[in-house]
Tab-separated table of C-alpha atoms in Angstrom:
chain	number	residue	atom	x	y	z
A	1	UNK	CA	-0.003	-0.005	-0.007
A	2	UNK	CA	0.954	3.633	-0.489
A	3	UNK	CA	0.686	6.478	1.948
A	4	UNK	CA	-1.434	9.334	0.711
A	5	UNK	CA	1.760	11.287	-0.089
A	6	UNK	CA	3.269	8.503	-2.176
A	7	UNK	CA	-0.050	7.780	-3.962
A	8	UNK	CA	-0.338	11.501	-4.795
A	9	UNK	CA	3.173	11.422	-6.324
A	10	UNK	CA	2.359	8.333	-8.443
A	11	UNK	CA	-0.958	9.874	-9.547
A	12	UNK	CA	0.627	13.288	-10.222
A	13	UNK	CA	-2.018	15.009	-8.030
A	14	UNK	CA	-1.929	16.898	-4.766
A	15	UNK	CA	-2.545	15.417	-1.318
A	16	UNK	CA	-5.160	18.128	-0.855
A	17	UNK	CA	-7.058	16.885	-3.939
A	18	UNK	CA	-7.022	13.316	-2.680
A	19	UNK	CA	-8.411	14.428	0.701
A	20	UNK	CA	-11.181	16.279	-1.113
A	21	UNK	CA	-11.990	13.271	-3.225
A	22	UNK	CA	-12.200	11.177	-0.083
A	23	UNK	CA	-14.462	13.721	1.617
A	24	UNK	CA	-16.999	13.664	-1.257
A	25	UNK	CA	-16.847	9.931	-1.733
A	26	UNK	CA	-15.224	10.067	-5.126
A	27	UNK	CA	-12.054	8.169	-4.274
A	28	UNK	CA	-11.916	6.576	-0.855
A	29	UNK	CA	-8.623	5.268	0.542
A	30	UNK	CA	-8.266	1.450	0.575
A	31	UNK	CA	-7.553	1.651	4.264
A	32	UNK	CA	-7.590	4.243	7.018
A	33	UNK	CA	-5.539	3.574	10.132
A	34	UNK	CA	-7.990	3.629	13.031
A	35	UNK	CA	-5.376	4.921	15.448
A	36	UNK	CA	-3.740	7.672	13.373
A	37	UNK	CA	-6.379	8.367	10.700
A	38	UNK	CA	-3.667	8.031	8.051
A	39	UNK	CA	-4.973	7.167	4.619
A	40	UNK	CA	-3.480	4.320	2.531
A	41	UNK	CA	-4.074	3.535	-1.113
A	42	UNK	CA	-3.538	0.539	-3.384
A	43	UNK	CA	-1.899	0.693	-6.782
A	44	UNK	CA	-5.097	-0.550	-8.382
A	45	UNK	CA	-6.808	2.707	-7.375
A	46	UNK	CA	-4.670	4.610	-9.830
A	47	UNK	CA	-7.024	3.407	-12.575
A	48	UNK	CA	-9.982	5.171	-10.939
A	49	UNK	CA	-7.890	8.253	-10.206
A	50	UNK	CA	-6.892	8.439	-13.895
A	51	UNK	CA	-10.536	8.326	-14.903
A	52	UNK	CA	-11.452	10.995	-12.412
A	53	UNK	CA	-8.767	13.352	-13.656
A	54	UNK	CA	-9.465	12.679	-17.360
A	55	UNK	CA	-13.207	13.289	-16.952
A	56	UNK	CA	-12.657	16.405	-14.800
A	57	UNK	CA	-10.205	17.931	-17.258
A	58	UNK	CA	-12.682	17.328	-20.068
A	59	UNK	CA	-15.135	19.573	-18.293
A	60	UNK	CA	-17.355	17.204	-16.305
A	61	UNK	CA	-18.268	18.327	-12.793
A	62	UNK	CA	-17.190	16.089	-9.908
A	63	UNK	CA	-20.826	15.041	-9.420
A	64	UNK	CA	-20.986	14.007	-13.016
A	65	UNK	CA	-17.656	12.207	-12.718
A	66	UNK	CA	-18.944	10.235	-9.761
A	67	UNK	CA	-22.145	9.279	-11.595
A	68	UNK	CA	-20.178	8.130	-14.645
A	69	UNK	CA	-17.738	6.055	-12.614
A	70	UNK	CA	-20.430	4.507	-10.415
A	71	UNK	CA	-22.086	3.129	-13.582
A	72	UNK	CA	-18.896	1.050	-13.895
A	73	UNK	CA	-18.377	1.864	-17.556
A	74	UNK	CA	-15.912	-0.305	-19.417
A	75	UNK	CA	-12.786	1.167	-20.967
A	76	UNK	CA	-14.305	1.176	-24.422
A	77	UNK	CA	-17.465	2.958	-23.269
A	78	UNK	CA	-15.414	5.456	-21.351
A	79	UNK	CA	-13.180	5.993	-24.363
A	80	UNK	CA	-16.262	6.678	-26.493
A	81	UNK	CA	-17.492	9.277	-23.991
A	82	UNK	CA	-14.059	10.909	-23.901
A	83	UNK	CA	-13.923	11.057	-27.727
A	84	UNK	CA	-17.331	12.739	-27.804
A	85	UNK	CA	-16.339	15.218	-25.106
A	86	UNK	CA	-13.065	15.883	-26.898
A	87	UNK	CA	-14.962	16.646	-30.096
A	88	UNK	CA	-17.210	19.043	-28.211
A	89	UNK	CA	-14.250	20.815	-26.709
A	90	UNK	CA	-12.448	21.016	-30.048
A	91	UNK	CA	-15.517	22.557	-31.542
A	92	UNK	CA	-15.735	25.069	-28.722
A	93	UNK	CA	-12.025	25.868	-29.115
A	94	UNK	CA	-12.529	26.459	-32.892
A	95	UNK	CA	-15.472	28.730	-32.183
A	96	UNK	CA	-13.474	30.648	-29.589
A	97	UNK	CA	-10.553	30.982	-31.970
A	98	UNK	CA	-12.896	32.280	-34.668
A	99	UNK	CA	-14.337	34.834	-32.249
A	100	UNK	CA	-10.826	35.867	-31.251
A	101	UNK	CA	-9.960	36.275	-34.939
A	102	UNK	CA	-13.023	38.489	-35.431
A	103	UNK	CA	-12.051	40.686	-32.502
A	104	UNK	CA	-8.480	40.979	-33.829
A	105	UNK	CA	-9.823	41.945	-37.284
A	106	UNK	CA	-12.014	44.610	-35.712
A	107	UNK	CA	-9.067	45.930	-33.720
A	108	UNK	CA	-6.904	46.124	-36.824
A	109	UNK	CA	-9.763	47.974	-38.544
A	110	UNK	CA	-9.981	50.434	-35.685
A	111	UNK	CA	-6.220	50.925	-35.658
A	112	UNK	CA	-6.140	51.613	-39.373
A	113	UNK	CA	-8.955	54.186	-39.312
A	114	UNK	CA	-7.754	57.327	-40.940
A	115	UNK	CA	-4.318	55.883	-41.630
A	116	UNK	CA	-5.025	53.411	-44.470
A	117	UNK	CA	-4.196	54.963	-47.788
A	118	UNK	CA	-7.043	55.221	-50.361
A	119	UNK	CA	-4.595	56.419	-53.062
A	120	UNK	CA	-4.674	52.986	-54.671
A	121	UNK	CA	-8.431	53.075	-55.311
A	122	UNK	CA	-9.090	52.988	-59.060
A	123	UNK	CA	-12.358	53.579	-60.796
A	124	UNK	CA	-12.795	51.478	-63.923
A	125	UNK	CA	-15.341	49.580	-65.978
A	126	UNK	CA	-15.758	45.806	-65.572
A	127	UNK	CA	-16.367	43.780	-68.742
A	128	UNK	CA	-19.109	41.176	-68.892
A	129	UNK	CA	-17.815	37.620	-68.297
A	130	UNK	CA	-19.163	34.137	-68.810
A	131	UNK	CA	-18.883	32.048	-65.631
A	132	UNK	CA	-19.470	28.504	-64.426
A	133	UNK	CA	-20.625	28.818	-60.858
A	134	UNK	CA	-21.913	27.208	-57.740
A	135	UNK	CA	-23.948	29.042	-55.127
A	136	UNK	CA	-24.663	28.760	-51.452
A	137	UNK	CA	-26.248	30.788	-48.681
A	138	UNK	CA	-24.200	32.447	-45.899
A	139	UNK	CA	-25.765	33.654	-42.683
A	140	UNK	CA	-24.246	37.110	-43.154
A	141	UNK	CA	-21.689	39.133	-45.077
A	142	UNK	CA	-18.961	39.004	-42.438
A	143	UNK	CA	-15.765	37.083	-43.337
A	144	UNK	CA	-16.481	34.356	-40.772
A	145	UNK	CA	-19.873	33.724	-42.471
A	146	UNK	CA	-18.576	33.842	-46.038
A	147	UNK	CA	-15.426	31.748	-45.615
A	148	UNK	CA	-17.013	28.409	-44.604
A	149	UNK	CA	-19.434	28.680	-47.515
A	150	UNK	CA	-17.305	29.890	-50.411
A	151	UNK	CA	-14.296	27.616	-49.723
A	152	UNK	CA	-16.233	24.337	-50.246
A	153	UNK	CA	-18.044	25.866	-53.266
A	154	UNK	CA	-14.748	26.524	-55.015
A	155	UNK	CA	-13.353	23.159	-54.076
A	156	UNK	CA	-16.397	21.406	-55.588
A	157	UNK	CA	-16.406	23.668	-58.647
A	158	UNK	CA	-12.728	23.069	-59.335
A	159	UNK	CA	-13.203	19.272	-58.945
A	160	UNK	CA	-15.994	19.299	-61.457
A	161	UNK	CA	-14.318	21.425	-64.158
A	162	UNK	CA	-11.120	19.379	-63.803
A	163	UNK	CA	-13.087	16.183	-64.255
A	164	UNK	CA	-14.769	17.597	-67.332
A	165	UNK	CA	-11.484	18.841	-68.802
A	166	UNK	CA	-12.542	22.472	-68.665
A	167	UNK	CA	-9.850	25.106	-68.305
A	168	UNK	CA	-10.823	28.500	-66.834
A	169	UNK	CA	-10.060	31.497	-69.013
A	170	UNK	CA	-9.197	33.826	-66.133
A	171	UNK	CA	-9.109	34.249	-62.365
A	172	UNK	CA	-11.940	33.348	-60.035
A	173	UNK	CA	-14.711	35.880	-59.458
A	174	UNK	CA	-16.950	35.818	-56.398
A	175	UNK	CA	-20.047	37.994	-56.147
A	176	UNK	CA	-22.925	38.362	-53.742
A	177	UNK	CA	-26.546	39.337	-53.460
A	178	UNK	CA	-29.337	39.252	-50.913
A	179	UNK	CA	-30.515	35.661	-50.436
A	180	UNK	CA	-34.163	35.472	-51.518
A	181	UNK	CA	-36.472	33.817	-49.014
A	182	UNK	CA	-33.765	33.429	-46.383
A	183	UNK	CA	-33.389	35.050	-42.994
A	184	UNK	CA	-32.710	38.783	-42.838
A	185	UNK	CA	-29.029	39.464	-43.493
A	186	UNK	CA	-28.387	36.182	-45.318
A	187	UNK	CA	-26.283	36.431	-48.460
A	188	UNK	CA	-26.336	34.376	-51.645
A	189	UNK	CA	-22.709	33.484	-52.440
A	190	UNK	CA	-21.705	32.968	-56.043
A	191	UNK	CA	-18.376	31.173	-56.564
A	192	UNK	CA	-17.504	31.504	-60.229
A	193	UNK	CA	-14.763	30.760	-62.738
A	194	UNK	CA	-14.643	32.325	-66.269
A	195	UNK	CA	-14.928	29.907	-69.175
A	196	UNK	CA	-15.118	30.016	-72.949
A	197	UNK	CA	-18.280	30.144	-75.030
A	198	UNK	CA	-18.211	26.409	-75.820
A	199	UNK	CA	-18.648	25.279	-72.175
A	200	UNK	CA	-22.107	23.962	-71.254
A	201	UNK	CA	-23.452	23.318	-67.762
A	202	UNK	CA	-24.584	19.820	-68.788
A	203	UNK	CA	-20.954	18.789	-69.184
A	204	UNK	CA	-20.268	19.601	-65.525
A	205	UNK	CA	-23.394	18.142	-64.031
A	206	UNK	CA	-25.117	18.683	-60.709
A	207	UNK	CA	-25.931	22.203	-59.586
A	208	UNK	CA	-23.222	23.907	-61.678
A	209	UNK	CA	-24.663	26.758	-63.785
A	210	UNK	CA	-23.299	28.765	-66.666
A	211	UNK	CA	-24.156	32.476	-66.306
A	212	UNK	CA	-23.344	35.713	-68.072
A	213	UNK	CA	-22.216	38.119	-65.373
A	214	UNK	CA	-23.045	41.607	-66.695
A	215	UNK	CA	-20.439	44.257	-67.102
A	216	UNK	CA	-20.279	47.298	-64.843
A	217	UNK	CA	-19.987	50.801	-66.175
A	218	UNK	CA	-18.033	52.074	-63.165
A	219	UNK	CA	-16.600	50.245	-60.199
A	220	UNK	CA	-14.333	51.472	-57.410
A	221	UNK	CA	-11.558	48.898	-57.037
A	222	UNK	CA	-8.762	48.321	-54.585
A	223	UNK	CA	-6.322	45.447	-54.098
A	224	UNK	CA	-6.395	43.535	-50.798
A	225	UNK	CA	-3.335	41.536	-49.833
A	226	UNK	CA	-3.660	38.669	-47.411
A	227	UNK	CA	-6.288	36.291	-46.198
A	228	UNK	CA	-9.886	37.300	-46.813
A	229	UNK	CA	-10.458	36.779	-43.088
A	230	UNK	CA	-8.689	40.165	-42.710
A	231	UNK	CA	-10.442	42.009	-45.527
A	232	UNK	CA	-12.410	44.355	-43.306
A	233	UNK	CA	-9.830	47.197	-43.074
A	234	UNK	CA	-9.455	47.204	-46.902
A	235	UNK	CA	-13.209	47.061	-47.599
A	236	UNK	CA	-13.940	49.858	-45.140
A	237	UNK	CA	-11.135	51.991	-46.631
A	238	UNK	CA	-12.843	51.522	-49.977
A	239	UNK	CA	-16.178	52.481	-48.445
A	240	UNK	CA	-14.673	55.678	-46.990
A	241	UNK	CA	-13.203	56.540	-50.391
A	242	UNK	CA	-16.602	56.041	-52.088
A	243	UNK	CA	-18.281	58.291	-49.550
A	244	UNK	CA	-15.530	60.961	-49.555
A	245	UNK	CA	-15.644	61.248	-53.329
A	246	UNK	CA	-19.411	61.668	-53.585
A	247	UNK	CA	-20.155	58.213	-55.048
A	248	UNK	CA	-22.760	55.689	-54.024
A	249	UNK	CA	-22.420	51.953	-53.970
A	250	UNK	CA	-24.684	49.948	-56.313
A	251	UNK	CA	-24.351	46.633	-54.501
A	252	UNK	CA	-21.947	44.128	-52.969
A	253	UNK	CA	-18.342	44.220	-54.035
A	254	UNK	CA	-17.119	41.549	-56.384
A	255	UNK	CA	-13.924	39.729	-55.497
A	256	UNK	CA	-11.422	38.994	-58.263
A	257	UNK	CA	-8.778	36.510	-57.146
A	258	UNK	CA	-5.400	37.605	-58.520
A	259	UNK	CA	-3.281	35.152	-56.493
A	260	UNK	CA	-4.336	32.273	-54.274
A	261	UNK	CA	-1.262	30.262	-53.092
A	262	UNK	CA	-1.393	27.767	-50.212
A	263	UNK	CA	-0.182	30.522	-47.873
A	264	UNK	CA	-3.320	32.485	-47.199
A	265	UNK	CA	-1.317	35.486	-46.105
A	266	UNK	CA	0.030	35.713	-49.657
A	267	UNK	CA	-3.401	35.946	-51.297
A	268	UNK	CA	-4.087	38.907	-53.565
A	269	UNK	CA	-7.709	39.907	-54.226
A	270	UNK	CA	-9.167	42.849	-56.055
A	271	UNK	CA	-12.347	44.256	-54.483
A	272	UNK	CA	-14.661	45.683	-57.171
A	273	UNK	CA	-17.562	47.721	-55.817
A	274	UNK	CA	-20.100	48.823	-58.455
A	275	UNK	CA	-21.028	52.475	-58.360
A	276	UNK	CA	-24.389	54.026	-59.062
A	277	UNK	CA	-24.098	55.481	-62.612
A	278	UNK	CA	-24.096	59.232	-62.976
A	279	UNK	CA	-23.115	60.035	-59.378
């Protein structure tokens, strides 16, 4: 048998914790000396201690831990519960990381207010273009809403055109509009690739469409460098330029992908915001 101090060392926990587990009935000593009150533990009790610590660190309360262990779950059942809890925690961590990224993006936007140059804004016409496209609905127009929708759309679109032997004639173009019949604020995402006149939707199958994206008489354009997760400072600088120069936006900005390497920080995207004609 081990003294409580030795058992704590082998279990990599504190003596104070073991006393607390004893007090609440979660892990009783194998023997208590009636004369001295000293607690003694057996090596076999390390298995229960390991389960207690694993469940506690995965977010279960001690009451929940006791209930789980008292059901005498087998190792495989316990492993299944731990996998499920791990998946929940990983999802929560991903959501927290996404929220942190949103906060950092807003902070960068605040820090760049009034300092981001608008000298690179160019007004130009946009020619009409024939696209193959897939569409999906995003909950909103914020980068964290658009990214999870547009990424899979482009992956599927690229897979289909490659399988059909279709070669795009230019860089990818994404454009947006209000999603009809969806919740307020929802956005219809169009992920498109320009193709030649001979390409037909039937050759690509599924939900792929061939559309003629109309030209734009005047659009305010600016180049954004880096991941689209951090596009907010650039897009707001463009909005300030439009307002300062007496223009009005005619809709969502298009996004022309100029470079899209594996390193997202090396992406280059031109934002193209249509302007109301004659203003």
